[in-house]
CSV table of C-alpha atoms and ligand atoms in Angstrom, one decimal:
chain,number,residue,atom,x,y,z
D,24,MET,CA,94.2,133.9,58.6
D,25,ALA,CA,96.6,136.5,59.6
D,26,LYS,CA,96.4,139.2,56.9
D,27,LYS,CA,99.1,141.7,56.2
D,28,GLU,CA,97.6,145.0,55.1
D,29,ASN,CA,100.6,146.1,53.0
D,30,LYS,CA,102.5,143.6,50.9
D,31,ILE,CA,105.0,143.8,48.1
D,32,LYS,CA,104.7,141.7,45.0
D,33,ILE,CA,106.7,140.6,42.0
D,34,ARG,CA,105.8,142.7,39.0
D,35,SER,CA,107.9,140.7,36.5
D,36,MET,CA,110.9,138.4,36.2
D,37,GLY,CA,113.8,137.5,34.0
D,38,ILE,CA,116.5,134.9,33.9
D,39,TYR,CA,119.8,134.1,32.2
D,40,LEU,CA,121.4,130.7,31.9
D,41,PRO,CA,124.7,130.4,30.1
D,42,GLU,CA,124.6,128.2,27.0
D,43,LYS,CA,127.4,125.8,27.8
D,44,ILE,CA,126.2,122.6,29.4
D,45,LEU,CA,128.6,120.5,31.4
D,46,THR,CA,127.2,116.9,31.9
D,47,ASN,CA,128.0,114.3,34.4
D,48,ALA,CA,129.7,112.4,31.6
D,49,ASP,CA,131.9,115.3,30.9
D,50,LEU,CA,132.9,115.4,34.7
D,51,GLU,CA,133.7,111.7,34.5
D,52,LYS,CA,136.6,112.7,32.1
D,53,MET,CA,137.8,115.5,34.5
D,54,VAL,CA,137.9,113.9,38.0
D,55,GLU,CA,137.4,110.4,39.5
D,56,THR,CA,133.6,110.4,39.7
D,57,SER,CA,130.7,108.7,38.1
D,58,ASP,CA,127.2,109.8,36.8
D,59,GLU,CA,125.8,107.1,39.1
D,60,TRP,CA,127.6,108.8,42.3
D,61,ILE,CA,126.5,112.3,41.3
D,62,THR,CA,122.9,111.3,40.4
D,63,THR,CA,122.3,109.3,43.6
D,64,ARG,CA,124.0,111.7,46.0
D,65,THR,CA,122.8,115.0,44.6
D,66,GLY,CA,120.2,114.5,41.8
D,67,ILE,CA,122.3,116.6,39.4
D,68,LYS,CA,122.7,115.5,35.7
D,69,GLU,CA,124.1,118.7,34.2
D,70,ARG,CA,124.8,122.3,34.9
D,71,ARG,CA,125.4,125.5,32.9
D,72,ILE,CA,128.9,127.1,32.8
D,73,ALA,CA,129.6,130.7,32.0
D,74,ARG,CA,132.1,131.6,29.2
D,75,GLU,CA,135.5,132.6,30.3
D,76,ASP,CA,134.9,136.2,29.2
D,77,GLU,CA,131.6,136.4,31.0
D,78,VAL,CA,131.4,138.0,34.4
D,79,THR,CA,128.7,138.1,37.0
D,80,SER,CA,127.3,141.5,35.9
D,81,ASP,CA,127.0,140.1,32.3
D,82,LEU,CA,124.7,137.3,33.5
D,83,GLY,CA,122.8,139.7,35.8
D,84,VAL,CA,122.2,142.4,33.3
D,85,VAL,CA,120.6,140.0,30.8
D,86,ALA,CA,118.2,138.8,33.5
D,87,ALA,CA,117.5,142.4,34.6
D,88,ARG,CA,116.7,143.5,31.0
D,89,GLU,CA,114.2,140.7,30.6
D,90,ALA,CA,112.5,141.6,33.9
D,91,LEU,CA,112.3,145.3,32.9
D,92,GLU,CA,110.9,144.5,29.5
D,93,LYS,CA,108.3,142.0,30.8
D,94,GLY,CA,107.3,144.7,33.4
D,95,GLY,CA,107.0,147.3,30.7
D,96,LEU,CA,109.7,149.4,32.4
D,97,GLN,CA,112.8,151.3,31.5
D,98,PRO,CA,115.9,151.0,33.8
D,99,GLN,CA,115.3,154.5,35.1
D,100,ASP,CA,111.9,153.4,36.4
D,101,VAL,CA,113.5,151.6,39.4
D,102,ASP,CA,114.6,153.2,42.6
D,103,LEU,CA,117.2,150.7,43.7
D,104,ILE,CA,119.4,148.1,42.1
D,105,LEU,CA,120.1,145.4,44.6
D,106,VAL,CA,122.3,142.4,43.7
D,107,ALA,CA,122.5,139.3,45.8
D,108,THR,CA,125.7,137.5,44.9
D,109,ASN,CA,128.6,135.5,46.4
D,110,THR,CA,130.8,135.9,43.3
D,111,PRO,CA,131.0,139.6,42.5
D,112,ASP,CA,132.8,141.0,39.5
D,113,THR,CA,135.2,142.7,41.9
D,114,ILE,CA,135.4,143.0,45.7
D,115,PHE,CA,134.6,146.6,45.0
D,116,PRO,CA,132.9,148.4,43.4
D,117,SER,CA,129.7,146.3,43.8
D,118,THR,CA,128.3,144.2,41.0
D,119,ALA,CA,125.1,146.3,41.4
D,120,CYS,CA,127.2,149.3,40.3
D,121,TRP,CA,128.6,147.4,37.3
D,122,ILE,CA,125.1,146.4,36.3
D,123,GLN,CA,123.8,150.0,36.7
D,124,LYS,CA,126.6,151.0,34.2
D,125,LYS,CA,125.6,148.2,31.8
D,126,LEU,CA,122.0,149.2,32.0
D,127,GLY,CA,123.0,152.7,30.8
D,128,VAL,CA,121.7,154.6,33.8
D,129,SER,CA,123.1,156.6,36.6
D,130,GLU,CA,122.1,158.1,40.0
D,131,ILE,CA,119.9,155.1,41.0
D,132,PRO,CA,121.3,153.7,44.3
D,133,ALA,CA,123.0,150.3,43.8
D,134,PHE,CA,124.6,147.9,46.2
D,135,ASP,CA,125.3,144.2,46.8
D,136,LEU,CA,124.0,141.9,49.5
D,137,GLN,CA,125.9,138.8,50.4
D,138,ALA,CA,124.1,136.0,52.3
D,139,GLY,CA,125.3,132.8,50.7
D,140,CYS,CA,122.7,130.8,48.8
D,141,THR,CA,119.9,132.6,50.9
D,142,GLY,CA,120.7,135.9,49.1
D,143,LEU,CA,117.6,136.2,47.0
D,144,LEU,CA,115.2,135.7,49.9
D,145,TYR,CA,117.3,138.1,52.1
D,146,GLY,CA,117.1,140.6,49.2
D,147,MET,CA,113.3,140.3,49.0
D,148,ILE,CA,113.0,140.9,52.7
D,149,VAL,CA,115.3,144.0,52.5
D,150,ALA,CA,113.3,145.3,49.5
D,151,GLU,CA,110.0,144.7,51.4
D,152,GLY,CA,111.2,146.9,54.3
D,153,LEU,CA,112.3,149.7,52.0
D,154,ILE,CA,109.2,149.7,49.9
D,155,LEU,CA,106.7,149.4,52.8
D,156,SER,CA,108.4,152.1,54.8
D,157,GLY,CA,107.7,154.4,51.8
D,158,SER,CA,111.4,155.0,51.3
D,159,LEU,CA,111.2,153.9,47.7
D,160,ASN,CA,108.7,152.4,45.2
D,161,ARG,CA,110.4,149.9,43.1
D,162,VAL,CA,113.4,147.6,43.5
D,163,LEU,CA,115.3,145.6,40.8
D,164,LEU,CA,116.6,142.6,42.7
D,165,ILE,CA,119.1,140.3,40.9
D,166,GLY,CA,120.3,137.0,42.2
D,167,VAL,CA,123.3,135.9,40.3
D,168,ASP,CA,126.4,133.7,40.8
D,169,ILE,CA,129.2,132.3,38.7
D,170,LEU,CA,130.4,129.6,41.0
D,171,SER,CA,132.4,127.9,38.2
D,172,LYS,CA,135.0,130.6,38.5
D,173,VAL,CA,135.6,129.9,42.3
D,174,THR,CA,135.4,126.1,42.0
D,175,ASN,CA,138.5,123.9,42.2
D,176,TRP,CA,138.0,121.7,39.1
D,177,GLU,CA,140.3,119.1,40.6
D,178,ASP,CA,138.2,118.6,43.7
D,179,ARG,CA,135.5,116.0,43.0
D,180,SER,CA,133.8,116.7,46.3
D,181,THR,CA,132.7,120.2,45.2
D,182,CYS,CA,133.2,120.5,41.4
D,183,VAL,CA,130.2,118.2,40.6
D,184,LEU,CA,127.8,120.4,42.5
D,185,PHE,CA,127.8,123.9,41.1
D,186,GLY,CA,126.5,125.8,38.1
D,187,ASP,CA,126.1,129.4,36.9
D,188,GLY,CA,123.0,131.4,36.4
D,189,ALA,CA,121.0,134.6,37.1
D,190,GLY,CA,117.4,135.6,37.9
D,191,ALA,CA,115.9,139.1,38.3
D,192,LEU,CA,112.7,140.4,40.0
D,193,ILE,CA,111.0,143.7,39.9
D,194,LEU,CA,109.4,144.3,43.3
D,195,GLU,CA,106.9,146.9,44.2
D,196,LYS,CA,103.9,147.5,46.4
D,197,SER,CA,100.9,145.1,45.8
D,198,GLU,CA,97.5,146.7,45.2
D,199,ASP,CA,95.6,143.4,45.7
D,200,GLU,CA,95.7,140.2,47.6
D,201,SER,CA,98.9,138.9,45.9
D,202,GLY,CA,102.3,139.3,47.3
D,203,MET,CA,104.6,138.4,50.1
D,204,LEU,CA,102.6,137.2,53.1
D,205,SER,CA,105.3,136.5,55.6
D,206,HIS,CA,109.0,136.0,56.0
D,207,PHE,CA,111.4,134.3,58.4
D,208,TRP,CA,115.2,134.7,58.4
D,209,GLY,CA,118.2,133.8,60.5
D,210,ALA,CA,121.9,133.2,60.6
D,211,GLU,CA,124.5,131.2,62.5
D,212,GLY,CA,127.9,132.8,62.1
D,213,SER,CA,129.6,130.4,64.4
D,214,LEU,CA,129.4,127.7,61.7
D,215,GLY,CA,130.8,129.8,58.9
D,216,GLU,CA,133.9,127.8,58.5
D,217,LEU,CA,132.0,124.8,57.2
D,218,LEU,CA,131.3,126.5,53.9
D,219,MET,CA,133.6,129.3,52.8
D,220,LEU,CA,135.8,130.8,50.2
D,221,PRO,CA,138.8,131.5,52.6
D,222,GLY,CA,141.2,133.5,50.4
D,223,GLY,CA,141.3,136.9,48.9
D,224,GLY,CA,139.6,138.8,51.8
D,225,THR,CA,141.3,140.6,54.7
D,226,LEU,CA,141.6,137.2,56.6
D,227,HIS,CA,143.8,135.7,53.9
D,228,PRO,CA,144.8,138.4,51.4
D,229,THR,CA,145.8,136.9,48.2
D,230,SER,CA,149.4,135.7,48.3
D,231,GLU,CA,151.6,133.0,46.8
D,232,GLU,CA,150.6,130.9,49.8
D,233,THR,CA,146.8,131.3,49.4
D,234,LEU,CA,147.2,130.4,45.7
D,235,ARG,CA,149.3,127.4,46.6
D,236,ASP,CA,146.9,126.2,49.2
D,237,LYS,CA,144.0,126.8,46.7
D,238,MET,CA,142.2,129.2,49.2
D,239,HIS,CA,140.6,131.1,46.3
D,240,TYR,CA,138.2,128.2,45.8
D,241,ILE,CA,135.0,127.1,47.6
D,242,TYR,CA,135.8,125.0,50.6
D,243,MET,CA,132.9,122.9,52.0
D,244,LYS,CA,132.4,120.2,54.6
D,245,GLY,CA,129.6,118.7,52.6
D,246,ASN,CA,128.1,116.2,55.0
D,247,GLU,CA,128.0,118.8,57.8
D,248,VAL,CA,126.4,121.4,55.6
D,249,PHE,CA,123.9,118.8,54.5
D,250,LYS,CA,122.7,118.1,58.1
D,251,HIS,CA,122.2,121.8,58.9
D,252,ALA,CA,120.5,122.5,55.6
D,253,VAL,CA,117.9,119.8,56.1
D,254,LYS,CA,117.1,120.9,59.6
D,255,ARG,CA,117.1,124.7,58.9
D,256,MET,CA,115.1,124.6,55.7
D,257,GLY,CA,112.4,122.4,57.2
D,258,GLU,CA,112.1,124.7,60.2
D,259,ALA,CA,112.2,127.9,58.2
D,260,ALA,CA,109.4,126.7,55.9
D,261,LEU,CA,107.2,125.8,58.8
D,262,GLU,CA,107.9,129.0,60.7
D,263,GLY,CA,107.1,131.1,57.5
D,264,LEU,CA,103.8,129.3,57.2
D,265,GLU,CA,102.9,129.9,60.8
D,266,ARG,CA,103.7,133.6,60.5
D,267,ALA,CA,101.5,133.7,57.4
D,268,GLY,CA,98.7,132.1,59.3
D,269,LEU,CA,98.6,129.2,56.9
D,270,ASP,CA,98.7,125.4,57.2
D,271,LYS,CA,100.9,123.0,55.3
D,272,ALA,CA,97.9,121.6,53.5
D,273,GLN,CA,97.3,125.1,52.0
D,274,VAL,CA,100.7,125.1,50.1
D,275,ASP,CA,100.4,124.8,46.4
D,276,TYR,CA,104.2,125.0,45.5
D,277,LEU,CA,107.4,124.6,47.4
D,278,ILE,CA,110.4,126.3,45.8
D,279,PRO,CA,113.4,125.2,47.8
D,280,HIS,CA,117.0,126.3,47.2
D,281,GLN,CA,118.4,123.7,44.7
D,282,ALA,CA,121.6,122.4,46.3
D,283,ASN,CA,120.9,118.7,46.4
D,284,PHE,CA,117.8,116.6,45.6
D,285,ARG,CA,118.0,114.8,49.0
D,286,ILE,CA,117.8,118.1,50.9
D,287,ILE,CA,114.8,119.2,48.7
D,288,ASP,CA,113.1,115.9,49.4
D,289,ALA,CA,113.6,116.1,53.1
D,290,THR,CA,112.1,119.6,53.1
D,291,ARG,CA,109.1,118.3,51.1
D,292,GLU,CA,108.5,115.5,53.6
D,293,ARG,CA,108.7,118.0,56.5
D,294,LEU,CA,105.7,119.8,54.8
D,295,ASN,CA,103.9,116.5,53.9
D,296,LEU,CA,103.7,117.7,50.3
D,297,SER,CA,103.3,115.4,47.3
D,298,PRO,CA,106.2,115.5,44.8
D,299,GLU,CA,104.3,117.4,42.1
D,300,LYS,CA,104.0,120.4,44.4
D,301,VAL,CA,107.8,120.8,44.6
D,302,VAL,CA,109.7,122.7,41.9
D,303,VAL,CA,113.0,120.9,41.1
D,304,ASN,CA,115.5,122.0,38.5
D,305,VAL,CA,118.7,120.9,40.3
D,306,ASP,CA,118.9,118.0,37.7
D,307,ARG,CA,119.4,120.5,34.9
D,308,TYR,CA,121.3,123.4,36.6
D,309,GLY,CA,123.1,122.1,39.7
D,310,ASN,CA,123.5,124.5,42.6
D,311,MET,CA,123.5,128.0,41.1
D,312,SER,CA,123.5,129.5,44.6
D,313,VAL,CA,121.5,132.7,44.7
D,314,ALA,CA,120.1,132.1,41.2
D,315,THR,CA,118.3,128.8,42.0
D,316,ILE,CA,115.1,130.2,43.5
D,317,PRO,CA,114.4,133.0,40.9
D,318,VAL,CA,115.1,130.6,38.0
D,319,ALA,CA,112.8,128.0,39.5
D,320,LEU,CA,110.0,130.6,40.2
D,321,TYR,CA,110.4,132.0,36.6
D,322,GLU,CA,110.2,128.5,35.1
D,323,LEU,CA,107.1,127.6,37.2
D,324,ALA,CA,105.4,130.8,36.1
D,325,GLU,CA,106.3,130.3,32.5
D,326,SER,CA,105.0,126.8,32.5
D,327,GLY,CA,101.5,128.2,33.0
D,328,LYS,CA,100.9,125.9,36.1
D,329,LEU,CA,100.9,128.8,38.5
D,330,LYS,CA,97.4,130.2,39.1
D,331,LYS,CA,96.4,133.5,40.8
D,332,GLY,CA,96.0,132.9,44.5
D,333,ASN,CA,98.4,130.0,44.6
D,334,ILE,CA,100.4,129.7,47.9
D,335,ILE,CA,104.1,129.4,47.3
D,336,VAL,CA,106.7,128.7,50.0
D,337,MET,CA,110.3,129.7,49.0
D,338,VAL,CA,113.0,128.5,51.4
D,339,ALA,CA,116.8,128.6,51.3
D,340,PHE,CA,120.0,127.8,53.2
D,341,GLY,CA,123.5,128.7,52.6
D,342,ALA,CA,127.0,130.0,53.6
D,343,GLY,CA,127.0,132.0,56.8
D,344,PHE,CA,125.1,129.9,57.7
D,345,THR,CA,122.1,131.8,56.7
D,346,TRP,CA,118.5,130.6,56.1
D,347,ALA,CA,115.2,132.2,55.2
D,348,SER,CA,111.7,131.4,54.0
D,349,ILE,CA,109.0,133.6,52.2
D,350,VAL,CA,105.4,132.7,51.9
D,351,TYR,CA,103.9,134.3,48.8
D,352,ARG,CA,100.4,134.4,47.3
D,353,TRP,CA,100.6,134.5,43.5
I,17,ACO,N1,132.4,111.2,43.0
I,17,ACO,C1,132.7,110.1,43.6
I,17,ACO,N2,132.9,110.0,45.0
I,17,ACO,C2,132.9,111.1,45.7
I,17,ACO,C3,132.7,112.3,45.1
I,17,ACO,C4,132.4,112.4,43.7
I,17,ACO,N3,132.2,113.5,43.0
I,17,ACO,N4,132.7,113.3,46.0
I,17,ACO,C5,133.0,112.7,47.2
I,17,ACO,N5,133.1,111.3,47.0
I,17,ACO,C6,133.4,110.3,48.0
I,17,ACO,C7,134.1,110.8,49.2
I,17,ACO,O1,135.4,110.8,49.0
I,17,ACO,C8,133.7,109.8,50.2
I,17,ACO,O2,134.5,108.7,50.1
I,17,ACO,P1,135.0,107.8,51.3
I,17,ACO,O3,133.8,107.3,51.9
I,17,ACO,O4,135.8,106.7,50.7
I,17,ACO,O5,135.7,108.7,52.2
I,17,ACO,C9,132.3,109.4,49.9
I,17,ACO,O6,132.1,109.8,48.4
I,17,ACO,C10,131.2,110.1,50.7
I,17,ACO,O7,131.5,111.5,50.8
I,17,ACO,P2,130.5,112.4,51.6
I,17,ACO,O8,131.0,113.8,51.5
I,17,ACO,O9,130.3,111.9,53.0
I,17,ACO,O10,129.2,112.2,50.7
I,17,ACO,P3,127.7,112.8,51.1
I,17,ACO,O11,126.7,111.8,51.0
I,17,ACO,O12,127.7,113.7,52.2
I,17,ACO,O13,127.5,113.7,49.7
I,17,ACO,C11,127.5,116.0,49.1
I,17,ACO,C12,128.3,114.8,49.4
I,17,ACO,C13,126.7,115.8,47.8
I,17,ACO,C14,128.4,117.2,48.9
I,17,ACO,C15,126.4,116.3,50.2
I,17,ACO,O14,127.1,116.3,51.5
I,17,ACO,C16,125.8,117.6,50.1
I,17,ACO,O15,125.0,117.9,49.2
I,17,ACO,N6,126.0,118.6,51.0
I,17,ACO,C17,125.3,119.9,51.0
I,17,ACO,C18,125.7,120.8,50.0
I,17,ACO,C19,124.9,122.1,50.3
I,17,ACO,O16,123.8,122.1,50.5
I,17,ACO,N7,125.6,123.2,50.2
I,17,ACO,C20,124.8,124.4,50.7
I,17,ACO,C21,124.7,125.4,49.9
I,17,ACO,S1,126.1,125.8,48.9
I,17,ACO,C22,126.3,127.4,49.0
I,17,ACO,O17,125.9,128.1,49.9
I,17,ACO,C23,127.3,128.0,48.0
């Protein structure tokens, strides 16, 4: 087995899920859809929706506080606050800076990373580089999105898919066999237009026209995204395993990005895994973008099923397009 001498590990985790639950039955009253369509096409039954007065940093800071507390740390014990999000509080300053303020600390470097739904894995890879280079010791990585605020609630092709949530990880150097064994990441910018939020940036600055044309909402060519997601997630998972010197049969848990149950299942089949090895929560939370993987990992750990030494494959795909996998020994 290819063995990495230096690894980073997750010291502790935290999550936050808004209280409000929006069910498929609720959506049936809002747009022309049905529980049957949503369930068979996506596997989603319900999702969490942030309150109107809640912003992305509010969700992120709750998850961050839990991760710090579980790790026995104070906010000033981290050397970097890194936030992966597609739905920042403001275009600038970064949500990471707003979270720094809400944590009541200053001076600690803070910035956002934007990589579609792949943001959490991109963030772990960036943190790994910074920690293993000796540049810093400990990273607070937060994956958080409030997609409900950029969703067109009159568009049935997208509004049934998304939910809101946050997850936080404390990352630091591993002193034993546990930690990140390998990573694989990639992007295909030429396909960016298939999944985007077109308005509000320098391409289409907010104007009466952008509002009229609803360019401040998510636009997605769902069936195209679907095909690329299935292909890239399967390939990324296999490449990650090869880079870790591991075989499919050695995988204990697959934690795929939770966009659609059919994409999850196709990735599972690519790895020849039995269904009980795959963590699924898309039925309860929908697609929370960057937050799906940390919430799934947190819930798996809290369930008590995860044992020391277990091999976990995390894999994601999202806007950009971007994709990544991380193979991790618990
Ligand atoms: N209820 C009922 N009917 C609907 C709904 C709905 N909510 N939405 C669409 N339909 C209809 C369409 O109008 C279409 O009708 P038609 O055949 O009469 O034209 C029919 O259902 C089929 O539509 P498709 O878009 O082809 O359906 P598909 O099977 O592709 O499922 C879905 C759509 C669920 C969006 C799927 O394509 C998907 O999951 N795509 C990937 C999403 C994803 O992975 N995103 C990536 C990450 S997201 C991120 O990065 C933020």
